[in-house]
Amino acid sequence: MTALNEMTIAAARDALGRGEITSVELTEACLAAVEGADALGAFVHKTPDRALEQARAADAGGAGALRGIPLGIKDLFCTSGVASQAASRILEGFRPAYESTVTRKLWEAGAVMLGKLNMDEFAMGSSTETGVYGATVNPWRAGDTALTAGGSSGGSAAAVAADLCLGAMGTDTGGSIRQPAALTGITGMKPTYGRCSRWGIVAFASSLDQAGPMARDVRDCAILLGAMAGHDPLDSTSVDMAVPDFEAALTGDIRGKTIGIPREYRVDGMPEAIDALWSRGREMLADAGARVVDVSLPHTAHALPAYYVIAPAEASSNLARYDGVRYGRRAALDQGDGITEMYEKTRAEGFGPEVRRRIMIGTYVLSAGFYDAYYNRARRVRTLIKRDFEEVFAQGVDAILTPTTPSAAFPLGSVAHADPVEMYLNDVFTVTVNLAGLPGISVPAGQDAAGLPLGLQLIGRPFEEGDLLNTAYALERAAGFVAKPARWW
Amino acid sequence: MSIDAETARKVAKLARIRVEEDELSALAGEFNTILGFIEQLQTVDVEGVEPMTSVTPQRLKRRADTVTDGDRQAAVLANAPDAREGFFAVPKVVE
C-alpha cells in the first residue's frame, strides 16, 4: 500500500470518504515527512499545531471538496497569524491579520495547512535560491550535485515531489508554477488571469500574477483549482463567472481536438532530450485522436524583453509599499537620519540583489522620458503577443503544445555566475502565457539521459481550463510518467 | 542608450534604495546588460497598436461607494516596526 503522505488527493479523498483513513493519520504522516526533509529547504514555516487542529476538525465532519487534505502554501500567500514574508528579509516578523482569498477558500473546503513553502524573494527568480531562507534543493539528483527545484515556486514543487504534502499552492507571473513543476516531475497549472482572486497574495506584477495548483497529477490539479477559483469582490480583476466542475471534464477523450505546435518555440541550442520529448508529445496526442497542426506565434521572440519591462515596472510600483513604516523590518538608523535615510537604508538591507535590480529597472523604464520608449512599447508588444494566440485559436486550435523549460534542472549556484539575462531565459516558453493571460499547464512527460524529469506545457483558451485539463489528462495517460526521486534527504 | 554611474545614482534615489558610491558603476553595468536585452523591442512594428490595459476583456465591476470595513486600529498597527499612541512612528520629517 502507498504510504499515506504519498497518496494523490483524489485517492486520499476517497479513502477518507470511506472511513479507511483519518485526516489526523494523513496529516501526521505528512508532518513526519516534513520533519525528515529539512535538507530540501522546502518548508520554511511549519504549522503542525494548526495542521492537527484542522485535521481533527475534518475528521469530525464536513463536506468540503478538500476535507482533511494536507497542503503546503507558498510563502507569498498571506495566512492569518502565520509568518508570510515572500522569502524576503524586508517582511521579517510580518504576521498578517488576514487570510488570502485563495487560502481561505481552501480552509473552507476542509484542507489542512502544513506550513509555508520556500520561494525566490518576491517570486523574482527561476531557481528558489534568491530568498532569505536559502535555497530549496530538488529531490531529484543526477550524481552528487545539488540541483535547483526551479522557481519561484520551488519549495512547493519540491514538497510535492518529495511527498511532504499531497498538493501545494504556487503562483505564476512568468512561469513560476510550470517551470518548477517540470523540473521536479510534478503537474502544475497557471489558470487564466482572473480565474483566482489575487487578494492577500503579495503582489509582484499585478497584471501577470496568478495563483495555481501544484500536485502529483492532472486530476489533483483539477480538484484544487475547483476549490481555489471564483469571483472575489476584493479583487476587481477576478472574473465573475461560474466555476465549472473541472474534475468532471477529465474524460481523457480528445478525439477531434486540434493541437497546435508553434514553430517559433523551436529555439537555437535546445537540448536533444527536450526536442525529442516534444516530438513524442505530439505523437501521443495524435495517437489519442487529436489533429496536430503546425501554427505560428510570430511575436514569441519579443515576449521575454516585453516581460522584463512590464514585470519590473509593476514590481517597482507594488514594492514601493515596503518602506519600513507599516509592517516588516526597518533598518537601524544613525543619529540624525531622517525619513529618506530610513526608506533608503530599509530597502537596501531588506531587499536582496535581484529584487533591488528589478525595482530599479522598473523605476527607470517608468521614469519621465523613457516611459513611451520602454513601458508603452512593451505594452504594445504585449497586445501583439495576445493577438498571436487569438489568431491561432480562431483557426480552430484548442490547445498548444510546447516544452515547459529549455533544460532539465540545473545545479544550484549556477545562476549566481550567469548574467541576469541568461537567467531570464528559463522563462522563454512560459512567459508568453502570462502576457496573454491564458491558462497553461505543465505535465511530467519524460526524463533526460541523466534521469531528470522533463515537462511538456499545454496552453489553452481563456477560461477553458476544463478542456485544457482534459487534454493534459490525455497526455498524462499516454506519457505514463511514474518515476519518483530516490530518497537521499 | 547607455546608463552611466550618474544615471544609476538617480534611479537608485528615485527607487529609495541606498547604493554605495563604489557600487554605482557595477550597477550601471547590470542595467546596461538588461537594457541591451530590452532594446530589441525597438525593432517591433507597433504602428497603430494600442498598449494593453487589461488582458481579460472585462470592464471593472462597479459597486456602491460605501464604507465596508474599518475600526481595526490595533490590527492595522500590529505589524508596524514602531507604533505609538495609535500612530505609525517615523523619524522627524520636518525640522
Coordinates of C-alpha atoms in Angstrom, one line a residue:
Chain A
M1 CA 0.0 0.0 0.0
T2 CA 1.1 3.5 -0.8
A3 CA 2.3 5.4 2.3
L4 CA -0.3 8.0 3.4
N5 CA 1.9 11.0 2.5
E6 CA 2.4 9.6 -1.0
M7 CA -1.3 9.4 -1.9
T8 CA -2.9 11.5 -4.5
I9 CA -5.5 14.0 -3.3
A10 CA -8.2 12.0 -5.2
A11 CA -7.2 8.7 -3.6
A12 CA -6.9 10.3 -0.1
R13 CA -10.3 11.9 -0.5
D14 CA -11.9 8.6 -1.5
A15 CA -10.2 6.8 1.4
L16 CA -11.2 9.5 3.8
G17 CA -14.8 9.3 2.5
R18 CA -14.9 5.6 3.0
G19 CA -13.5 6.0 6.5
E20 CA -10.5 3.8 5.8
I21 CA -8.1 6.5 7.0
T22 CA -8.4 9.7 9.1
S23 CA -7.2 13.1 8.3
V24 CA -5.2 13.0 11.5
E25 CA -3.3 9.9 10.3
L26 CA -2.8 11.5 6.9
T27 CA -1.6 14.8 8.5
E28 CA 0.7 13.0 10.9
A29 CA 2.3 11.1 8.0
C30 CA 2.9 14.4 6.2
L31 CA 4.2 16.2 9.3
A32 CA 6.7 13.3 9.9
A33 CA 7.8 13.5 6.2
V34 CA 8.2 17.3 6.6
E35 CA 10.3 16.9 9.8
G36 CA 12.6 14.5 8.0
A37 CA 13.2 16.7 5.0
D38 CA 14.9 19.9 6.2
A39 CA 17.7 19.1 3.8
L40 CA 15.4 20.0 1.0
G41 CA 14.7 23.6 2.3
A42 CA 11.1 23.3 1.2
F43 CA 9.1 24.1 4.3
V44 CA 10.2 27.4 5.8
H45 CA 7.5 27.9 8.4
K46 CA 5.9 24.8 9.8
T47 CA 2.4 24.9 11.4
P48 CA 2.0 21.4 12.9
D49 CA -0.4 22.5 15.6
R50 CA -2.7 24.2 13.2
A51 CA -2.5 21.2 10.9
L52 CA -3.6 18.8 13.6
E53 CA -6.3 21.1 14.7
Q54 CA -7.7 21.4 11.1
A55 CA -7.3 17.6 10.7
R56 CA -9.3 16.9 13.8
A57 CA -12.0 19.2 12.7
A58 CA -12.1 17.5 9.3
D59 CA -12.4 14.1 11.0
A60 CA -15.3 15.4 13.0
G61 CA -17.3 16.0 9.8
G62 CA -18.0 18.4 7.0
A63 CA -18.4 18.1 3.3
G64 CA -15.8 20.2 1.6
A65 CA -14.1 19.1 -1.5
L66 CA -10.7 19.1 0.2
R67 CA -11.8 17.8 3.6
G68 CA -8.8 16.6 5.5
I69 CA -6.3 17.0 2.7
P70 CA -2.9 18.3 3.9
L71 CA -1.4 21.1 1.7
G72 CA 1.7 23.3 1.7
I73 CA 1.3 27.0 0.9
K74 CA 3.8 29.2 -0.9
D75 CA 5.2 31.9 1.4
L76 CA 3.7 34.6 -1.0
F77 CA 0.2 33.9 0.4
C78 CA -0.8 35.9 3.4
T79 CA -2.0 33.4 6.1
S80 CA -3.6 34.8 9.2
G81 CA -1.3 34.8 12.2
V82 CA 1.3 32.7 10.3
A83 CA 4.6 34.3 9.0
S84 CA 4.1 35.4 5.4
Q85 CA 7.2 37.1 4.1
A86 CA 7.6 36.3 0.4
A87 CA 11.1 34.9 1.3
S88 CA 12.2 38.5 1.9
R89 CA 14.1 40.0 4.8
I90 CA 12.0 43.1 4.5
L91 CA 9.0 41.2 5.7
E92 CA 10.8 39.6 8.6
G93 CA 8.4 39.1 11.5
F94 CA 5.3 40.0 9.5
R95 CA 2.2 38.1 10.6
P96 CA -0.9 39.1 8.6
A97 CA -4.1 39.9 10.3
Y98 CA -6.0 38.5 7.4
E99 CA -6.2 35.4 5.1
S100 CA -5.7 35.5 1.3
T101 CA -8.9 34.7 -0.5
V102 CA -7.5 31.6 -2.2
T103 CA -6.2 30.0 1.1
R104 CA -9.4 31.0 2.9
K105 CA -11.3 29.0 0.3
L106 CA -9.0 26.0 0.8
W107 CA -9.6 26.0 4.5
E108 CA -13.4 26.4 4.0
A109 CA -13.2 23.4 1.7
G110 CA -11.7 21.5 4.6
A111 CA -8.0 21.5 3.7
V112 CA -5.2 21.2 6.3
M113 CA -2.2 23.6 6.3
L114 CA 1.2 22.0 7.0
G115 CA 3.1 25.2 6.6
K116 CA 4.7 27.8 4.3
L117 CA 6.9 26.9 1.4
N118 CA 10.2 28.4 0.1
M119 CA 10.4 30.5 -3.0
D120 CA 12.6 33.1 -4.7
E121 CA 12.3 36.5 -3.0
F122 CA 9.1 38.2 -4.0
A123 CA 8.7 35.4 -6.6
M124 CA 11.5 37.0 -8.7
G125 CA 13.7 34.1 -9.9
S126 CA 13.7 30.7 -11.5
S127 CA 15.8 28.7 -9.0
T128 CA 14.4 29.3 -5.5
E129 CA 17.8 30.4 -4.2
T130 CA 17.4 34.2 -4.0
G131 CA 15.3 34.3 -0.8
V132 CA 16.2 34.9 2.8
Y133 CA 15.7 31.2 3.8
G134 CA 18.4 29.9 1.4
A135 CA 17.9 27.5 -1.4
T136 CA 15.4 24.7 -2.0
V137 CA 17.1 21.6 -3.2
N138 CA 15.5 19.4 -5.8
P139 CA 14.6 15.9 -4.5
W140 CA 15.8 14.7 -7.9
R141 CA 19.6 14.3 -8.4
A142 CA 22.0 13.4 -11.1
G143 CA 25.2 12.3 -9.4
D144 CA 26.0 14.2 -6.2
T145 CA 25.3 17.7 -7.5
A146 CA 22.6 19.6 -5.7
L147 CA 20.1 20.8 -8.3
T148 CA 17.5 23.6 -8.3
A149 CA 13.8 22.7 -7.9
G150 CA 13.1 25.7 -10.2
G151 CA 11.4 28.8 -9.2
S152 CA 9.9 30.8 -8.0
S153 CA 7.5 28.2 -6.5
G154 CA 10.4 25.8 -6.0
G155 CA 9.5 25.0 -2.4
S156 CA 6.0 24.0 -3.4
A157 CA 7.4 21.8 -6.3
A158 CA 10.0 20.1 -4.1
A159 CA 7.4 19.5 -1.3
V160 CA 5.0 17.7 -3.7
A161 CA 7.8 15.8 -5.5
A162 CA 9.2 14.6 -2.1
D163 CA 5.8 13.5 -0.8
L164 CA 5.8 16.0 2.1
C165 CA 2.3 17.1 1.2
L166 CA -0.5 16.0 -1.1
G167 CA -0.6 19.3 -3.0
A168 CA 0.6 22.8 -2.8
M169 CA -0.2 26.4 -3.8
G170 CA 2.0 28.2 -6.2
T171 CA 1.9 31.5 -8.0
D172 CA 3.0 32.1 -11.6
T173 CA 4.0 35.5 -13.0
G174 CA 6.3 34.3 -15.8
G175 CA 6.4 30.5 -15.3
S176 CA 6.8 30.2 -11.6
I177 CA 4.4 27.3 -11.3
R178 CA 5.1 25.5 -14.6
Q179 CA 8.9 25.6 -14.6
P180 CA 9.4 24.2 -11.1
A181 CA 6.7 21.6 -11.8
A182 CA 8.6 20.5 -14.9
L183 CA 11.9 20.3 -13.1
T184 CA 10.6 18.2 -10.3
G185 CA 8.3 15.8 -12.2
I186 CA 5.0 17.0 -10.9
T187 CA 2.0 18.7 -12.5
G188 CA 1.4 22.5 -12.2
M189 CA -1.2 24.8 -13.6
K190 CA -1.4 28.5 -14.1
P191 CA -5.1 29.3 -14.5
T192 CA -6.5 32.1 -16.8
Y193 CA -5.8 35.5 -15.4
G194 CA -8.8 36.5 -13.3
R195 CA -9.8 32.9 -12.5
C196 CA -8.5 33.0 -9.0
S197 CA -8.5 36.0 -6.6
R198 CA -5.2 37.7 -6.1
W199 CA -6.4 39.3 -2.8
G200 CA -4.0 38.6 0.0
I201 CA -1.2 37.3 -2.2
V202 CA 1.9 39.5 -2.0
A203 CA 1.9 41.4 -5.3
F204 CA 4.8 41.1 -7.8
A205 CA 3.4 42.1 -11.2
S206 CA -0.3 42.5 -10.8
S207 CA -1.3 42.2 -14.5
L208 CA 0.6 38.9 -14.7
D209 CA 0.3 37.2 -11.3
Q210 CA -2.0 34.3 -10.9
A211 CA -2.2 31.6 -8.2
G212 CA -2.4 28.0 -9.2
P213 CA -2.3 24.3 -8.0
M214 CA 0.8 22.1 -7.9
A215 CA 0.1 18.4 -7.4
R216 CA 1.0 14.9 -8.3
D217 CA -1.3 14.6 -11.3
V218 CA -3.8 16.4 -13.5
R219 CA -6.8 15.2 -11.5
D220 CA -5.4 16.6 -8.3
C221 CA -4.8 20.0 -10.0
A222 CA -8.4 19.9 -11.2
I223 CA -9.7 19.3 -7.7
L224 CA -7.5 22.0 -6.2
L225 CA -8.4 24.6 -8.9
G226 CA -12.1 24.0 -8.2
A227 CA -11.6 24.9 -4.6
M228 CA -9.4 28.0 -5.3
A229 CA -11.3 29.6 -8.2
G230 CA -14.1 32.1 -8.2
H231 CA -15.1 35.7 -8.2
D232 CA -13.9 37.8 -5.2
P233 CA -15.3 41.3 -4.6
L234 CA -11.9 42.1 -3.0
D235 CA -10.1 41.6 -6.3
S236 CA -11.6 43.7 -9.1
T237 CA -9.7 41.7 -11.7
S238 CA -11.1 38.4 -10.6
V239 CA -13.7 37.4 -13.1
D240 CA -17.4 37.0 -12.2
M241 CA -18.2 33.7 -14.0
A242 CA -19.3 30.3 -12.9
V243 CA -16.6 27.8 -11.8
P244 CA -17.2 24.6 -13.7
D245 CA -16.6 21.1 -12.3
F246 CA -13.0 20.8 -13.6
E247 CA -12.7 17.2 -12.5
A248 CA -15.8 16.2 -14.4
A249 CA -14.1 17.4 -17.6
L250 CA -11.5 14.7 -17.3
T251 CA -12.8 12.1 -19.8
G252 CA -9.4 11.5 -21.5
D253 CA -11.2 11.8 -24.8
I254 CA -9.5 14.3 -27.1
R255 CA -10.7 12.8 -30.4
G256 CA -11.4 15.6 -32.8
K257 CA -9.4 18.2 -30.8
T258 CA -6.9 20.3 -32.6
I259 CA -3.4 20.8 -31.1
G260 CA -1.1 23.5 -32.4
I261 CA 2.7 23.2 -32.5
P262 CA 4.2 26.7 -32.6
R263 CA 7.2 26.7 -34.8
E264 CA 8.7 29.8 -33.0
Y265 CA 9.3 27.6 -29.9
R266 CA 12.0 25.6 -31.6
V267 CA 14.8 27.7 -30.3
D268 CA 18.5 27.5 -31.1
G269 CA 20.5 25.3 -28.8
M270 CA 17.5 23.4 -27.5
P271 CA 18.8 20.1 -25.9
E272 CA 18.1 17.0 -27.9
A273 CA 16.2 15.4 -25.0
I274 CA 13.7 18.4 -24.9
D275 CA 13.2 18.3 -28.7
A276 CA 12.7 14.5 -28.6
L277 CA 10.2 14.8 -25.8
W278 CA 8.3 17.5 -27.7
S279 CA 8.1 15.2 -30.7
R280 CA 6.9 12.3 -28.6
G281 CA 4.2 14.6 -27.0
R282 CA 3.0 15.5 -30.4
E283 CA 2.7 11.7 -31.4
M284 CA 1.0 10.9 -28.1
L285 CA -1.7 13.5 -28.7
A286 CA -2.1 12.4 -32.3
D287 CA -2.4 8.7 -31.2
A288 CA -5.1 9.8 -28.8
G289 CA -7.1 11.1 -31.7
A290 CA -6.2 14.8 -31.8
R291 CA -5.4 16.6 -35.0
V292 CA -1.9 18.1 -34.7
V293 CA -1.1 21.1 -36.8
D294 CA 1.8 23.5 -37.1
V295 CA 1.0 27.0 -36.1
S296 CA 2.8 30.3 -35.9
L297 CA 3.0 32.8 -33.0
P298 CA 5.2 35.3 -34.8
H299 CA 5.9 37.7 -31.8
T300 CA 7.2 35.0 -29.5
A301 CA 10.8 36.2 -29.6
H302 CA 9.7 39.6 -28.2
A303 CA 7.9 38.1 -25.2
L304 CA 10.8 37.9 -22.8
P305 CA 12.0 41.5 -23.4
A306 CA 8.4 42.8 -23.1
Y307 CA 8.1 40.8 -19.9
Y308 CA 11.3 42.2 -18.5
V309 CA 9.9 45.7 -18.9
I310 CA 6.3 45.1 -17.7
A311 CA 7.1 42.9 -14.7
P312 CA 9.8 45.2 -13.2
A313 CA 7.7 48.2 -13.9
E314 CA 4.8 46.8 -12.0
A315 CA 7.1 45.4 -9.3
S316 CA 8.7 48.9 -8.7
S317 CA 5.2 50.2 -8.0
N318 CA 4.0 47.3 -5.9
L319 CA 7.1 47.1 -3.8
A320 CA 7.0 50.8 -3.0
R321 CA 4.9 49.8 0.0
Y322 CA 7.9 48.2 1.7
D323 CA 9.1 51.4 3.4
G324 CA 9.8 50.3 7.0
V325 CA 6.7 52.1 8.3
R326 CA 3.6 49.9 8.3
Y327 CA 5.0 46.3 8.5
G328 CA 8.1 44.3 8.2
R329 CA 11.6 45.3 9.1
R330 CA 13.0 48.8 9.5
A331 CA 16.8 49.3 9.3
A332 CA 18.7 50.6 12.3
L333 CA 19.2 54.3 11.8
D334 CA 22.0 56.6 12.7
Q335 CA 21.7 59.7 14.8
G336 CA 20.2 62.5 12.6
D337 CA 18.8 60.1 9.9
G338 CA 15.6 61.5 8.5
I339 CA 12.7 59.7 6.8
T340 CA 14.6 59.5 3.4
E341 CA 17.5 57.7 5.0
M342 CA 15.0 55.4 6.8
Y343 CA 13.5 54.4 3.4
E344 CA 16.8 54.1 1.6
K345 CA 18.5 52.0 4.3
T346 CA 15.5 49.8 5.0
R347 CA 15.0 49.0 1.3
A348 CA 18.8 48.5 0.7
E349 CA 19.1 46.0 3.6
G350 CA 15.6 44.4 3.3
F351 CA 15.7 43.5 -0.4
G352 CA 18.1 41.1 -2.0
P353 CA 20.2 41.9 -5.1
E354 CA 17.7 40.6 -7.7
V355 CA 14.8 42.4 -6.2
R356 CA 16.7 45.6 -5.9
R357 CA 17.8 45.3 -9.5
R358 CA 14.3 44.7 -10.8
I359 CA 12.8 47.6 -8.7
M360 CA 15.4 50.0 -10.2
I361 CA 14.9 48.7 -13.8
G362 CA 11.2 49.2 -13.3
T363 CA 11.8 52.7 -11.9
Y364 CA 14.0 53.5 -14.9
V365 CA 11.5 52.3 -17.6
L366 CA 8.7 54.2 -15.9
S367 CA 10.7 57.4 -15.5
A368 CA 9.9 60.6 -17.5
G369 CA 11.5 60.4 -20.9
F370 CA 11.6 56.6 -21.1
Y371 CA 8.0 55.7 -20.3
D372 CA 7.0 55.7 -24.0
A373 CA 10.1 54.2 -25.4
Y374 CA 10.1 51.2 -22.9
Y375 CA 6.9 50.8 -20.9
N376 CA 4.3 51.8 -23.5
R377 CA 6.2 50.0 -26.3
A378 CA 6.3 46.8 -24.2
R379 CA 2.5 47.1 -23.6
R380 CA 2.0 47.4 -27.4
V381 CA 4.1 44.3 -28.0
R382 CA 2.0 42.6 -25.3
T383 CA -1.1 43.3 -27.4
L384 CA 0.6 41.7 -30.4
I385 CA 1.6 38.6 -28.4
K386 CA -2.0 38.2 -27.2
R387 CA -3.2 38.7 -30.8
D388 CA -0.9 35.9 -32.0
F389 CA -2.7 33.5 -29.7
E390 CA -6.2 34.8 -30.6
E391 CA -5.5 34.2 -34.3
V392 CA -4.3 30.6 -33.6
F393 CA -7.4 29.9 -31.5
A394 CA -9.6 31.5 -34.2
Q395 CA -8.2 28.9 -36.7
G396 CA -9.8 26.2 -34.5
V397 CA -6.8 25.3 -32.4
D398 CA -7.9 24.0 -28.9
A399 CA -4.6 23.8 -27.2
I400 CA -0.9 24.5 -28.0
L401 CA 1.8 22.0 -27.1
T402 CA 5.4 23.2 -26.2
P403 CA 8.2 22.2 -23.9
T404 CA 7.9 23.7 -20.5
T405 CA 11.5 24.6 -20.0
P406 CA 14.6 24.9 -22.2
S407 CA 16.6 22.4 -20.0
A408 CA 16.3 19.9 -17.1
A409 CA 17.1 21.0 -13.5
F410 CA 20.4 22.8 -13.4
P411 CA 22.9 22.9 -10.5
L412 CA 22.2 25.3 -7.6
G413 CA 24.5 28.3 -7.7
S414 CA 24.8 28.4 -11.5
V415 CA 22.6 31.5 -11.8
A416 CA 24.8 33.4 -9.5
H417 CA 27.6 33.3 -12.1
A418 CA 25.3 33.9 -15.0
D419 CA 24.3 37.4 -16.1
P420 CA 20.7 38.4 -15.3
V421 CA 19.6 38.0 -18.9
E422 CA 20.9 34.4 -19.1
M423 CA 18.8 33.6 -16.0
Y424 CA 15.7 35.2 -17.6
L425 CA 15.9 32.7 -20.5
N426 CA 14.4 30.0 -18.2
D427 CA 11.1 31.6 -18.8
V428 CA 11.3 31.6 -22.6
F429 CA 8.5 29.0 -23.1
T430 CA 6.2 30.1 -20.2
V431 CA 6.2 33.9 -20.2
T432 CA 4.0 34.3 -23.3
V433 CA 1.2 32.6 -21.4
N434 CA 1.2 35.2 -18.7
L435 CA 1.5 38.1 -21.1
A436 CA -1.6 36.8 -23.0
G437 CA -3.4 35.9 -19.7
L438 CA -4.0 32.3 -20.8
P439 CA -4.2 29.1 -18.8
G440 CA -1.1 26.8 -19.1
I441 CA -0.2 23.5 -17.5
S442 CA 3.0 21.5 -17.2
V443 CA 2.7 17.7 -17.3
P444 CA 5.7 15.5 -16.5
A445 CA 6.3 13.5 -19.7
G446 CA 9.7 12.0 -19.7
Q447 CA 13.3 12.0 -18.4
D448 CA 16.6 13.1 -19.8
A449 CA 19.7 10.8 -20.2
A450 CA 20.6 11.6 -16.6
G451 CA 17.2 10.5 -15.4
L452 CA 16.0 14.0 -14.6
P453 CA 12.3 14.8 -15.2
L454 CA 11.1 16.9 -18.1
G455 CA 7.8 18.6 -18.7
L456 CA 5.5 19.4 -21.6
Q457 CA 3.3 22.5 -21.5
L458 CA -0.2 22.8 -22.9
I459 CA -1.7 26.2 -23.4
G460 CA -5.4 26.6 -23.6
R461 CA -8.1 29.1 -24.5
P462 CA -9.0 31.7 -21.8
F463 CA -11.4 30.4 -19.2
E464 CA -11.5 26.9 -20.7
E465 CA -9.4 25.2 -18.0
G466 CA -11.7 22.2 -18.0
D467 CA -10.9 21.5 -21.7
L468 CA -7.2 22.2 -21.1
L469 CA -7.1 19.9 -18.1
N470 CA -8.7 17.1 -20.2
T471 CA -6.1 17.4 -22.9
A472 CA -3.4 17.4 -20.2
Y473 CA -5.1 14.3 -18.7
A474 CA -4.9 12.5 -22.1
L475 CA -1.2 13.5 -22.4
E476 CA -0.5 12.3 -18.8
R477 CA -2.1 8.9 -19.5
A478 CA -0.2 8.5 -22.7
A479 CA 3.1 9.6 -21.2
G480 CA 2.7 7.3 -18.2
F481 CA 5.3 9.2 -16.1
V482 CA 5.6 7.3 -12.8
A483 CA 9.2 7.9 -11.8
K484 CA 10.0 9.2 -8.3
P485 CA 13.2 10.7 -6.9
A486 CA 15.3 8.2 -4.9
R487 CA 15.3 9.4 -1.3
W488 CA 18.6 10.9 -0.2
W489 CA 17.4 13.6 2.2
Chain B
M1 CA 21.2 54.2 -24.8
S2 CA 23.8 53.6 -22.2
I3 CA 23.5 54.2 -18.4
D4 CA 26.4 55.8 -16.5
A5 CA 27.0 55.9 -12.8
E6 CA 25.3 59.2 -12.5
T7 CA 22.1 57.8 -14.0
A8 CA 22.3 54.8 -11.8
R9 CA 22.6 57.1 -8.8
K10 CA 19.5 59.0 -9.9
V11 CA 17.5 55.8 -10.4
A12 CA 18.5 54.4 -7.0
K13 CA 17.4 57.7 -5.5
L14 CA 14.0 57.5 -7.2
A15 CA 13.6 54.0 -6.0
R16 CA 14.6 54.9 -2.5
I17 CA 17.3 52.2 -2.4
R18 CA 20.6 53.2 -0.9
V19 CA 23.5 52.3 -3.2
E20 CA 27.1 52.9 -2.0
E21 CA 29.2 55.2 -4.2
D22 CA 31.7 52.4 -5.1
E23 CA 28.8 50.1 -6.3
L24 CA 27.3 52.6 -8.8
S25 CA 29.4 51.7 -11.8
A26 CA 28.8 47.9 -11.4
L27 CA 25.1 48.7 -11.1
A28 CA 25.2 50.8 -14.2
G29 CA 26.8 47.8 -16.0
E30 CA 24.0 45.5 -14.9
F31 CA 21.4 48.0 -16.1
N32 CA 23.1 48.2 -19.4
T33 CA 23.1 44.4 -19.8
I34 CA 19.3 44.3 -19.1
L35 CA 18.5 47.3 -21.2
G36 CA 20.5 45.9 -24.1
F37 CA 18.3 42.9 -24.0
I38 CA 15.1 45.0 -23.8
E39 CA 16.4 47.2 -26.6
Q40 CA 15.2 44.6 -29.2
L41 CA 11.7 45.8 -28.6
Q42 CA 12.6 48.8 -30.7
T43 CA 12.6 46.5 -33.8
V44 CA 9.0 45.5 -33.5
D45 CA 6.5 47.3 -35.7
V46 CA 3.9 48.6 -33.2
E47 CA 2.4 51.3 -35.5
G48 CA -1.3 51.6 -34.7
V49 CA -1.2 49.0 -31.9
E50 CA -2.9 50.0 -28.6
P51 CA -0.9 49.5 -25.4
M52 CA -2.6 46.7 -23.4
T53 CA -4.5 47.9 -20.4
S54 CA -6.4 44.7 -19.5
V55 CA -5.6 41.2 -20.5
T56 CA -9.1 40.0 -20.0
P57 CA -11.9 41.8 -22.0
Q58 CA -13.8 42.8 -18.9
R59 CA -15.0 46.1 -17.6
L60 CA -14.2 46.6 -13.9
K61 CA -17.2 45.9 -11.8
R62 CA -18.9 48.8 -10.1
R63 CA -20.0 48.9 -6.5
A64 CA -21.7 51.3 -4.2
D65 CA -19.4 53.8 -2.7
T66 CA -19.9 52.9 0.9
V67 CA -17.8 52.0 3.9
T68 CA -17.4 48.3 4.1
D69 CA -14.6 47.9 6.6
G70 CA -12.8 49.7 9.3
D71 CA -12.4 50.2 13.0
R72 CA -9.4 47.9 13.2
Q73 CA -6.7 50.2 14.5
A74 CA -5.0 47.6 16.6
A75 CA -4.8 45.1 13.7
V76 CA -3.5 47.8 11.4
L77 CA -0.7 48.8 13.7
A78 CA 0.1 45.3 14.9
N79 CA 2.9 44.8 12.4
A80 CA 4.4 48.2 12.5
P81 CA 8.2 48.4 13.4
D82 CA 7.3 51.4 15.5
A83 CA 3.8 52.4 16.6
R84 CA 3.0 54.8 19.3
E85 CA -0.3 56.1 20.7
G86 CA -2.3 54.8 17.8
F87 CA 0.0 56.1 15.1
F88 CA 2.9 54.8 12.9
A89 CA 6.0 56.5 14.2
V90 CA 8.8 57.7 11.8
P91 CA 11.9 59.9 12.1
K92 CA 11.3 63.6 12.2
V93 CA 10.1 64.7 8.7
V94 CA 10.0 68.5 9.2
E95 CA 12.7 70.4 11.2

